[in-house]
Amino acid sequence: MKKKLKELAEWVEGTVVGDGEFEISGVASIEEACPGEITFIGNPKYLPKLGETRASAVIVSKEVTQSDKPLLCVANPYLAFAKILILFSEKPYHPKGIDSNAWISPTATLGKDLTIYPFAYVGDRCSIGDRVTLYPGVSIGEDSTIGENSILYSNVSIYPGTTIGKRVILHSGVVVGSDGFGYVKEGKRNVKIPQIGKVEIGDEVEIGANTTVDRATFGKTIIQKGVKIDNLVQVAHNVLIGEESILCAQVGISGSTKIGENVTLAGQVGVVDHTEIGDNVMVGAQAGVTHKLPANQGYVGSPAMPHREFLKVNAVFSRLPEMRKTLIEMEKRLKKMEEALSSKVKEK
Amino acid sequence: MKKKLKELAEWVEGTVVGDGEFEISGVASIEEACPGEITFIGNPKYLPKLGETRASAVIVSKEVTQSDKPLLCVANPYLAFAKILILFSEKPYHPKGIDSNAWISPTATLGKDLTIYPFAYVGDRCSIGDRVTLYPGVSIGEDSTIGENSILYSNVSIYPGTTIGKRVILHSGVVVGSDGFGYVKEGKRNVKIPQIGKVEIGDEVEIGANTTVDRATFGKTIIQKGVKIDNLVQVAHNVLIGEESILCAQVGISGSTKIGENVTLAGQVGVVDHTEIGDNVMVGAQAGVTHKLPANQGYVGSPAMPHREFLKVNAVFSRLPEMRKTLIEMEKRLKKMEEALSSKVKEK
Amino acid sequence: MKKKLKELAEWVEGTVVGDGEFEISGVASIEEACPGEITFIGNPKYLPKLGETRASAVIVSKEVTQSDKPLLCVANPYLAFAKILILFSEKPYHPKGIDSNAWISPTATLGKDLTIYPFAYVGDRCSIGDRVTLYPGVSIGEDSTIGENSILYSNVSIYPGTTIGKRVILHSGVVVGSDGFGYVKEGKRNVKIPQIGKVEIGDEVEIGANTTVDRATFGKTIIQKGVKIDNLVQVAHNVLIGEESILCAQVGISGSTKIGENVTLAGQVGVVDHTEIGDNVMVGAQAGVTHKLPANQGYVGSPAMPHREFLKVNAVFSRLPEMRKTLIEMEKRLKKMEEALSSKVKEK
């Protein structure tokens, strides 16, 4: 596939500087791009690389107005790059049908144009939407619903009664609907609390490899529309994750916690149970969230504190040995003066 | 199923306040309960909610003696709630038999009343107890034993020679018996130490989704009776976890470490190798256990310290910038005084 | 199998003290060894145990020259032990062939002497080397290559276009080639950046259970020769891990980060994106690497700092409450003196 630069400009609502008739054959990173391809410079500090790349055209921000190379100038170069990459890389969907080595319950309701690979399992009374793809080893428990155009990669496990929206992507090894972790002690013995709730996953959610989402004790664990979750994340029972939030790898959310909309949790963040994180909050890597975090702010540290405050504290942290030394030395000087003063008093 | 309130009281050894003949049809949380259902109030501070819930009866502690609603008064409301929920939610086991699309070795020993789903694999010389359930994609390596009434959810992987007790629950994606992580350097090259030990899992153990338990180098990795492990936990080679201990999500236990009985490790705790945690210890979330922890105490922090001590240290931690400011200021004042004193001496 | 002690000495380039004709039947730990077996003492402080073990011979360092028991003296006892254990435990490979319940694409290229278990799936145009073992539930996406003598344990998922070297071991539940985690915001909406790169895994790599390795956005995620990765580790898109490096359990490496050769990252370490770790670096458990780490040094803490520095800081950390007390007290003393001095001035 080839696209003229001016066609790409229309696609991403940008303007061309230079030859708009030039034909672009693909997209690549600034280091790897070959002649014929387009690349992008998101951060102005990399603009000097414009001269080095072998790409034939570059997506840049609107401030850039001239260059030896054809430019595609846009408000958000990274977004334009993503959209052009989608244009070049997305292949049309061709259904492969249902392999005879898959096991589909006769009571399941199946949409049109499915792709179901060998060794996929679809339980009783499931509903599978149009154009769904189930890779080998996917197991879908009874009474579950998978919305249209969703893709479940190999060895995904869905427990019974789960609802999954449209255009959802579940990567290999994802588990949805496993029992919440709830016990009560009878003496030393752990008595299991039955987990009779469910999981509901909204449209356009993407969940990374080997991530786990537990079913609710009662009611539902809910992951709302557009949420993106990375690999090896734990989402416990009765958690609610608001629309378009982002959870990076190895994050852990404890039971009954509510995450707002458009939140970003960086890698390895842990959040305690029964708390709340407000909308648009950003939490730094490895932070430990131990209490409610108000909206629209950044937090870091374990226990988590506002980013600004943490920077101050942390700056002092590495100076602790020096501070202790000063403290000990000052105490000596103080003592010396106290003695001097006291001897003067005696002199009188 | 319906049960009279007085029948439930007998079941959990409680007493009824109000109409014991009232028929209860189910159990739910205090917010979601509908008329006909019973709910519970564990924490006395929520007693004011008694008036708000739509539940027809409420499990409370023995101190509560009157209410507009029928009450079920017990020593431990949360435990009674769990037991009543079990009563209402547990379905009798109906074996589904062995699906013709499962692969069972002819040398395996099979118990009665099994449920084996399509694409489950049982290796040579395995022993599968009565009423075991193997979901799709379960793989059991040769010479393994699965005790009666155990449930292995979809895509569980059991390596050869593993012993699993009775009434064990392994959630989807659990791996038991993978090689311990042991290498020795020959120059820069990593030489693998063969892992010829095994794994033994006791009765009533439950292990969460995608958790991994490594086999021992020699001897056994042991998870004793009643242990409950959450999702995405790592249990390394030669670890011993004592009876009824609880490991929350994303905990990591390094090789040859011994965890006592009735221990609780909160989420994302890490424990170094070759150490010990005493009985009844509780370790707070994200703590790093770097040395032996004596029994019957709470610990937090990384490196972990007794809870009380940590609270003191942490209280000061956030005041570090203020402390540093005071220190610098005091040094100025001190210097000024020293100069004043020294000039006095000169005056003389 | 039995080997004379002098034969073992030849195998590991050591010398025998005592009866070299003695026949050894196996290898075990110092506590568990039985008569006829050999064990090892790596750390000289355990030499007193020489008298206690039931083993018939002991591998020790060259400094040890006499004992009641036959000794095998070597430069590196732990390495010699590993090599002798390999000698005794490695079984010759007997191919089991391709089970009729596996699904192999007619367009795949298959080597000789394969072992492919039921419910393994090999996609179109894959190349499977000689003597490869694929356990039940392994799924290999199209256009992938698996080098000779590699072992993929049950329920491993390989995405399309992946290259895996020779003598590689992938433990159960490993996922290789899932999409990198890349989105760009369009307002609040997360727009997915297509991940069109690949993954390349070198010879002799071993990857632990349920670990995930994402494909590159462009180009390749690369794990070089001899790298050993433990369970539940996250390797993000475009990461490069240098030869013979070791990543312990639950480590997380963010996108585009380069790890040098012979690096060791202890358990639960997190590394931010777009940074570098130099050759031969060791990073302590739970550390958070937030910036470039120069080669040949040890680091700990979050944010990570040189080990030496951390020890100093951490020693002061636990004394913070005491320091604060001293500071408050000193300020009182200072004030008192200031008042004393000022009253003297007035006296004049």
Coordinates of C-alpha atoms in Angstrom, one line a residue, chain C residues 117-252:
Chain C
Y117 CA 2.0 -33.7 22.8
P118 CA -1.7 -33.6 22.4
F119 CA -3.4 -30.2 22.0
A120 CA -0.2 -28.5 20.9
Y121 CA -0.8 -26.1 18.0
V122 CA 1.8 -25.1 15.3
G123 CA 0.7 -22.4 13.0
D124 CA 1.3 -21.8 9.3
R125 CA 4.9 -21.6 7.9
C126 CA 6.5 -22.3 11.3
S127 CA 9.9 -23.9 11.5
I128 CA 10.4 -26.4 14.3
G129 CA 14.0 -27.6 14.8
D130 CA 15.2 -31.2 15.4
R131 CA 14.4 -32.7 18.8
V132 CA 12.1 -29.9 19.9
T133 CA 9.6 -30.8 22.6
L134 CA 6.1 -29.1 22.7
Y135 CA 4.0 -30.0 25.7
P136 CA 0.2 -30.0 25.8
G137 CA -1.5 -26.6 25.2
V138 CA 1.6 -25.0 23.6
S139 CA 0.4 -22.5 20.9
I140 CA 2.9 -21.3 18.2
G141 CA 1.7 -18.5 16.0
E142 CA 2.5 -18.5 12.3
D143 CA 5.9 -17.7 10.8
S144 CA 7.7 -18.5 14.1
T145 CA 11.0 -20.5 14.4
I146 CA 11.9 -22.8 17.3
G147 CA 15.6 -23.8 17.3
E148 CA 16.7 -27.4 17.8
N149 CA 16.6 -29.1 21.2
S150 CA 14.3 -26.4 22.7
I151 CA 11.6 -27.3 25.2
L152 CA 8.3 -25.5 25.5
Y153 CA 6.3 -26.6 28.5
S154 CA 2.5 -26.8 28.7
N155 CA 0.4 -23.8 27.8
V156 CA 3.2 -21.6 26.5
S157 CA 1.9 -19.0 24.0
I158 CA 4.1 -17.8 21.1
Y159 CA 2.8 -15.0 19.0
P160 CA 3.4 -14.9 15.2
G161 CA 6.8 -14.1 13.8
T162 CA 8.8 -15.0 16.9
T163 CA 12.3 -16.4 16.6
I164 CA 13.5 -18.7 19.4
G165 CA 17.1 -20.1 19.5
K166 CA 18.5 -23.5 20.2
R167 CA 18.4 -25.3 23.6
V168 CA 15.9 -22.8 24.9
I169 CA 13.6 -23.7 27.8
L170 CA 10.3 -21.9 28.1
H171 CA 8.4 -22.9 31.3
S172 CA 4.6 -23.3 31.5
G173 CA 2.5 -20.2 30.9
V174 CA 5.2 -18.1 29.3
V175 CA 4.0 -15.6 26.7
V176 CA 6.3 -14.4 24.0
G177 CA 5.4 -11.7 21.5
S178 CA 2.2 -10.1 23.0
D179 CA 1.7 -6.5 22.0
G180 CA 3.8 -3.9 23.6
F181 CA 1.9 -1.5 25.8
G182 CA 1.7 1.7 23.8
Y183 CA -1.2 4.2 23.6
V184 CA -1.5 7.9 22.8
K185 CA -4.2 10.1 24.2
E186 CA -6.7 11.8 21.9
G187 CA -8.4 13.8 24.5
K188 CA -9.2 11.2 27.1
R189 CA -9.4 8.4 24.7
N190 CA -6.5 5.9 24.4
V191 CA -5.5 5.3 20.8
K192 CA -3.6 2.0 20.4
I193 CA -0.2 2.2 18.7
P194 CA 0.0 -0.9 16.5
Q195 CA 2.9 -3.1 17.6
I196 CA 4.4 -4.4 14.4
G197 CA 7.8 -5.5 15.7
K198 CA 8.9 -8.9 16.8
V199 CA 10.8 -10.9 19.5
E200 CA 14.1 -12.7 19.2
I201 CA 15.3 -15.1 21.8
G202 CA 18.9 -16.4 21.7
D203 CA 20.3 -19.8 22.3
E204 CA 20.4 -21.4 25.8
V205 CA 17.9 -18.8 27.2
E206 CA 15.6 -20.1 30.0
I207 CA 12.4 -18.3 30.9
G208 CA 10.4 -19.0 34.0
A209 CA 6.7 -19.9 34.4
N210 CA 4.1 -17.2 33.5
T211 CA 6.8 -14.6 32.4
T212 CA 5.8 -12.3 29.6
V213 CA 7.9 -10.9 26.8
D214 CA 6.3 -8.2 24.6
R215 CA 7.0 -7.7 20.9
A216 CA 8.6 -4.5 19.7
T217 CA 6.6 -1.5 18.4
F218 CA 9.1 -1.5 15.5
G219 CA 12.1 -3.7 15.2
K220 CA 12.8 -6.3 17.9
T221 CA 12.6 -7.1 21.6
I222 CA 15.9 -9.1 22.1
I223 CA 16.9 -11.6 24.7
Q224 CA 20.5 -12.6 24.0
K225 CA 22.3 -15.9 24.5
G226 CA 22.4 -17.5 27.9
V227 CA 20.0 -15.1 29.6
K228 CA 18.1 -16.7 32.5
I229 CA 14.7 -15.2 33.6
D230 CA 12.7 -16.4 36.6
N231 CA 8.9 -16.6 37.0
L232 CA 6.4 -13.8 36.5
V233 CA 8.8 -11.3 35.0
Q234 CA 7.7 -8.6 32.6
V235 CA 9.9 -7.7 29.6
A236 CA 8.3 -4.8 27.7
H237 CA 8.6 -3.9 24.0
N238 CA 11.9 -3.0 22.5
V239 CA 13.9 -4.1 25.5
L240 CA 17.4 -5.6 25.0
I241 CA 18.8 -8.0 27.5
G242 CA 22.5 -8.7 27.1
E243 CA 24.1 -12.2 27.2
E244 CA 24.2 -14.3 30.4
S245 CA 22.2 -11.7 32.4
I246 CA 19.9 -13.0 35.2
L247 CA 16.5 -11.6 36.0
C248 CA 14.9 -12.9 39.3
A249 CA 11.2 -13.4 39.9
Q250 CA 8.7 -10.6 39.4
V251 CA 11.2 -8.2 37.9
G252 CA 9.7 -5.6 35.5

